[in-house]
Amino acid sequence: MTITATITVDPAAVVAPIDRRIFGSFVEHLGRCVYDGIYEPGHPTANADGFRLDVVDLVKELGSSTIRYPGGNFVSGYRWEDGVGPRETRPVRRDLAWHSLESNQVGLDEFARWCKLTGSELMMAVNLGTRGIDAALDILEYANHPSGTALSDQRIANGSPEPHDIRMWCLGDEMDGPWQTGYMTAEDYGKLAARTAQAMKAADRTLELVVCGSSGSNMPTFGDWERTVLEHGYEHVDYISCHAYYQERKGDLGSFLASSHDMQYFIETVVATADHVKHKLHSDKTMKLSFDEWNIWYLDEHQASQEVNDDWVFAPRQLEDVYSVADAVVLGNLLITLLKNHDRVASASLAQLVNVIAPIMTEPGGDAWRQTTFFPFSVTSRLARGEVLRPRIDVPSYDTAVYGAAPLVDAVATVDRDAATGALFLVNRHLTEAIEVTVSVAGLGLTSITEAVTLHDDDNYAKNTMADQERVGLRDLDSVGIDGDTVTVTLPPVSWSAIALGT
Ligand code: AHR
């Protein structure tokens, strides 16, 4: 029997105007993300700074907006001063987070230049693991003060005459995690983060500060952590962070395809907790969420491996997940969930960007290529313009071991009323059956289809590899049609699709 779904897009059901920061990404000094990733001085495409321009082109195509830097766990032991000034005098340090050596050949000034090359916004994290207010104020002065102070003049002498003007700053990373260098109780972190935020805002009250939330919804302190931290710093910070990674476990693809249920639960819990604190403190401010680490990550397998070991080496191959079609479908669904919650999730960062759990892979001296997960991100970043609309979806559910009943189809819509364009993003979670979907877009004035693509393969586990870099790609969605203001489309099983609409 044919499975059908009906989707109604109500032009008035506006979630939020689209802020490009929802399409952010993340570059950490970890494995081969920076070294032999974005930076490889000997590569044929490298520029004067040593950055690979073939990677820059792929980052632009991916459509990353804000890029969080330099960690991650790495930042909790980082001395930012090591990464500025003449490269030949920069020290080699031990990175305890990933047990590797850090050459400091890339630091703040180089990375700010790389962000300009890619057209992205730099979002900086300060070290609240081994350091504190003093170091945070110093990097802020170095990065943002125009001139005439010790550290701003040092930046100018180092070849960056203009301030980097970094707007978003993370107050540490995952300080709730026992794996974090210098991790703390919520009480201790809440006090330190509040004081650091207050001091940073005394320097520049227009900064946007992100306080650490939980490292996952499975953390034992989840909920309490957010409440305690926000009770200390509510008036000084602008965002609370969320981090979530998903993977298929024990061959249970059905549950994996419904991973966005956990992301939705995570967001709702943090929103409820933040609003509780808001009302308790009689605040006028509504806290925004920065979902600044999210992705598919086969963490169980990495933890069981020997790739993070006792050796001290530069840029080891760590966390180099090779993603399947199913992984890409889940990633597309997570992005749909972020958009559906864009009224509160104002910023997000796909973790990470190159080689390390990344949509882009590179080989030293060789190629750069797109993983399967590249496609839903790049197409959504390109087509989602204007405002997010929350559709009503009527579709049967299926049973999952982890999340119970889950709808077979998920979707979100966007509309750019000025440009008279729109887009639909849809997933079919059924393992074997196509689903016939009817979408009403009445009232939007959009009556033609300008583009329709799908990510699907007969092999759910097909991947792009160095040897076969284009095994998986987008395909035309042949089954789509529009009659007046009704779109009809057949979604293949285990697929992510995008349909662009015009007049
Ligand atoms: O993205 C990889 C790691 O995941 C980050 O360093 C850390 O913040 C998180 O645990």
mmCIF file of C-alpha atoms in Angstrom, residues 21-22 24-26 68 72 123 168 170-176 179 189 209-219 222-223 225-227 229-230 238-246 262-274 287-295 334 337-338 341 344-351:
data_model
loop_
_atom_site.group_PDB
_atom_site.id
_atom_site.type_symbol
_atom_site.label_atom_id
_atom_site.label_comp_id
_atom_site.label_asym_id
_atom_site.label_seq_id
_atom_site.Cartn_x
_atom_site.Cartn_y
_atom_site.Cartn_z
ATOM 1 C CA ARG A 21 24.585 32.357 11.817
ATOM 2 C CA ILE A 22 22.400 29.248 11.850
ATOM 3 C CA GLY A 24 27.919 28.220 11.180
ATOM 4 C CA SER A 25 30.771 25.769 11.391
ATOM 5 C CA PHE A 26 33.715 24.944 13.659
ATOM 6 C CA ARG A 68 33.890 28.874 15.901
ATOM 7 C CA GLY A 72 36.574 22.691 21.519
ATOM 8 C CA MET A 123 33.521 33.326 16.571
ATOM 9 C CA MET A 168 30.726 36.419 19.311
ATOM 10 C CA CYS A 170 32.430 31.597 23.837
ATOM 11 C CA LEU A 171 33.168 31.561 27.575
ATOM 12 C CA GLY A 172 35.160 28.318 27.532
ATOM 13 C CA ASP A 173 34.091 24.948 26.164
ATOM 14 C CA GLU A 174 32.086 22.072 27.683
ATOM 15 C CA MET A 175 33.049 22.979 31.239
ATOM 16 C CA ASP A 176 30.540 20.381 32.520
ATOM 17 C CA TRP A 179 37.197 15.124 30.120
ATOM 18 C CA TYR A 189 31.847 27.723 36.328
ATOM 19 C CA LEU A 209 28.763 36.186 24.778
ATOM 20 C CA VAL A 210 28.006 32.466 24.848
ATOM 21 C CA VAL A 211 28.014 30.692 28.197
ATOM 22 C CA CYS A 212 28.607 26.913 28.249
ATOM 23 C CA GLY A 213 25.507 24.782 28.525
ATOM 24 C CA SER A 214 25.585 20.992 28.636
ATOM 25 C CA SER A 215 27.797 18.794 26.467
ATOM 26 C CA GLY A 216 24.825 16.581 25.697
ATOM 27 C CA SER A 217 21.310 15.792 26.881
ATOM 28 C CA ASN A 218 22.710 12.608 28.465
ATOM 29 C CA MET A 219 24.959 14.478 30.896
ATOM 30 C CA PHE A 222 21.735 18.350 32.214
ATOM 31 C CA GLY A 223 19.119 20.949 33.162
ATOM 32 C CA TRP A 225 23.770 22.872 34.927
ATOM 33 C CA GLU A 226 21.915 25.372 32.734
ATOM 34 C CA ARG A 227 19.826 26.643 35.652
ATOM 35 C CA VAL A 229 25.035 28.759 35.300
ATOM 36 C CA LEU A 230 22.289 31.115 34.122
ATOM 37 C CA ASP A 238 23.498 36.498 25.411
ATOM 38 C CA TYR A 239 23.509 32.808 24.468
ATOM 39 C CA ILE A 240 23.710 29.460 26.197
ATOM 40 C CA SER A 241 25.408 26.703 24.220
ATOM 41 C CA CYS A 242 24.098 23.234 23.307
ATOM 42 C CA HIS A 243 26.241 20.390 21.958
ATOM 43 C CA ALA A 244 24.923 17.135 20.475
ATOM 44 C CA TYR A 245 26.404 14.333 18.407
ATOM 45 C CA TYR A 246 24.554 11.321 17.000
ATOM 46 C CA ASP A 262 16.768 14.167 20.892
ATOM 47 C CA MET A 263 17.798 17.529 19.449
ATOM 48 C CA GLN A 264 14.205 18.762 19.813
ATOM 49 C CA TYR A 265 14.059 17.516 23.425
ATOM 50 C CA PHE A 266 17.417 19.175 24.124
ATOM 51 C CA ILE A 267 16.265 22.541 22.739
ATOM 52 C CA GLU A 268 12.906 22.450 24.547
ATOM 53 C CA THR A 269 14.580 21.606 27.858
ATOM 54 C CA VAL A 270 17.148 24.395 27.597
ATOM 55 C CA VAL A 271 14.477 26.901 26.514
ATOM 56 C CA ALA A 272 12.264 25.933 29.478
ATOM 57 C CA THR A 273 15.188 26.177 31.897
ATOM 58 C CA ALA A 274 16.383 29.524 30.522
ATOM 59 C CA MET A 287 18.153 33.960 26.322
ATOM 60 C CA LYS A 288 19.157 32.730 22.866
ATOM 61 C CA LEU A 289 20.638 29.288 22.181
ATOM 62 C CA SER A 290 23.919 28.737 20.358
ATOM 63 C CA PHE A 291 23.919 25.112 19.139
ATOM 64 C CA ASP A 292 27.627 25.445 18.558
ATOM 65 C CA GLU A 293 28.515 21.761 18.183
ATOM 66 C CA TRP A 294 26.234 19.390 16.317
ATOM 67 C CA ASN A 295 26.925 16.559 13.909
ATOM 68 C CA LEU A 334 19.061 17.941 12.234
ATOM 69 C CA THR A 337 15.193 20.846 13.398
ATOM 70 C CA LEU A 338 17.521 23.793 13.971
ATOM 71 C CA ASN A 341 13.568 26.203 16.401
ATOM 72 C CA ARG A 344 15.386 30.455 20.018
ATOM 73 C CA VAL A 345 18.353 28.754 18.344
ATOM 74 C CA ALA A 346 19.850 31.894 16.857
ATOM 75 C CA SER A 347 23.269 30.475 16.014
ATOM 76 C CA ALA A 348 24.649 27.000 15.290
ATOM 77 C CA SER A 349 27.952 25.418 14.280
ATOM 78 C CA LEU A 350 28.327 22.139 12.446
ATOM 79 C CA ALA A 351 31.278 20.455 14.178
#
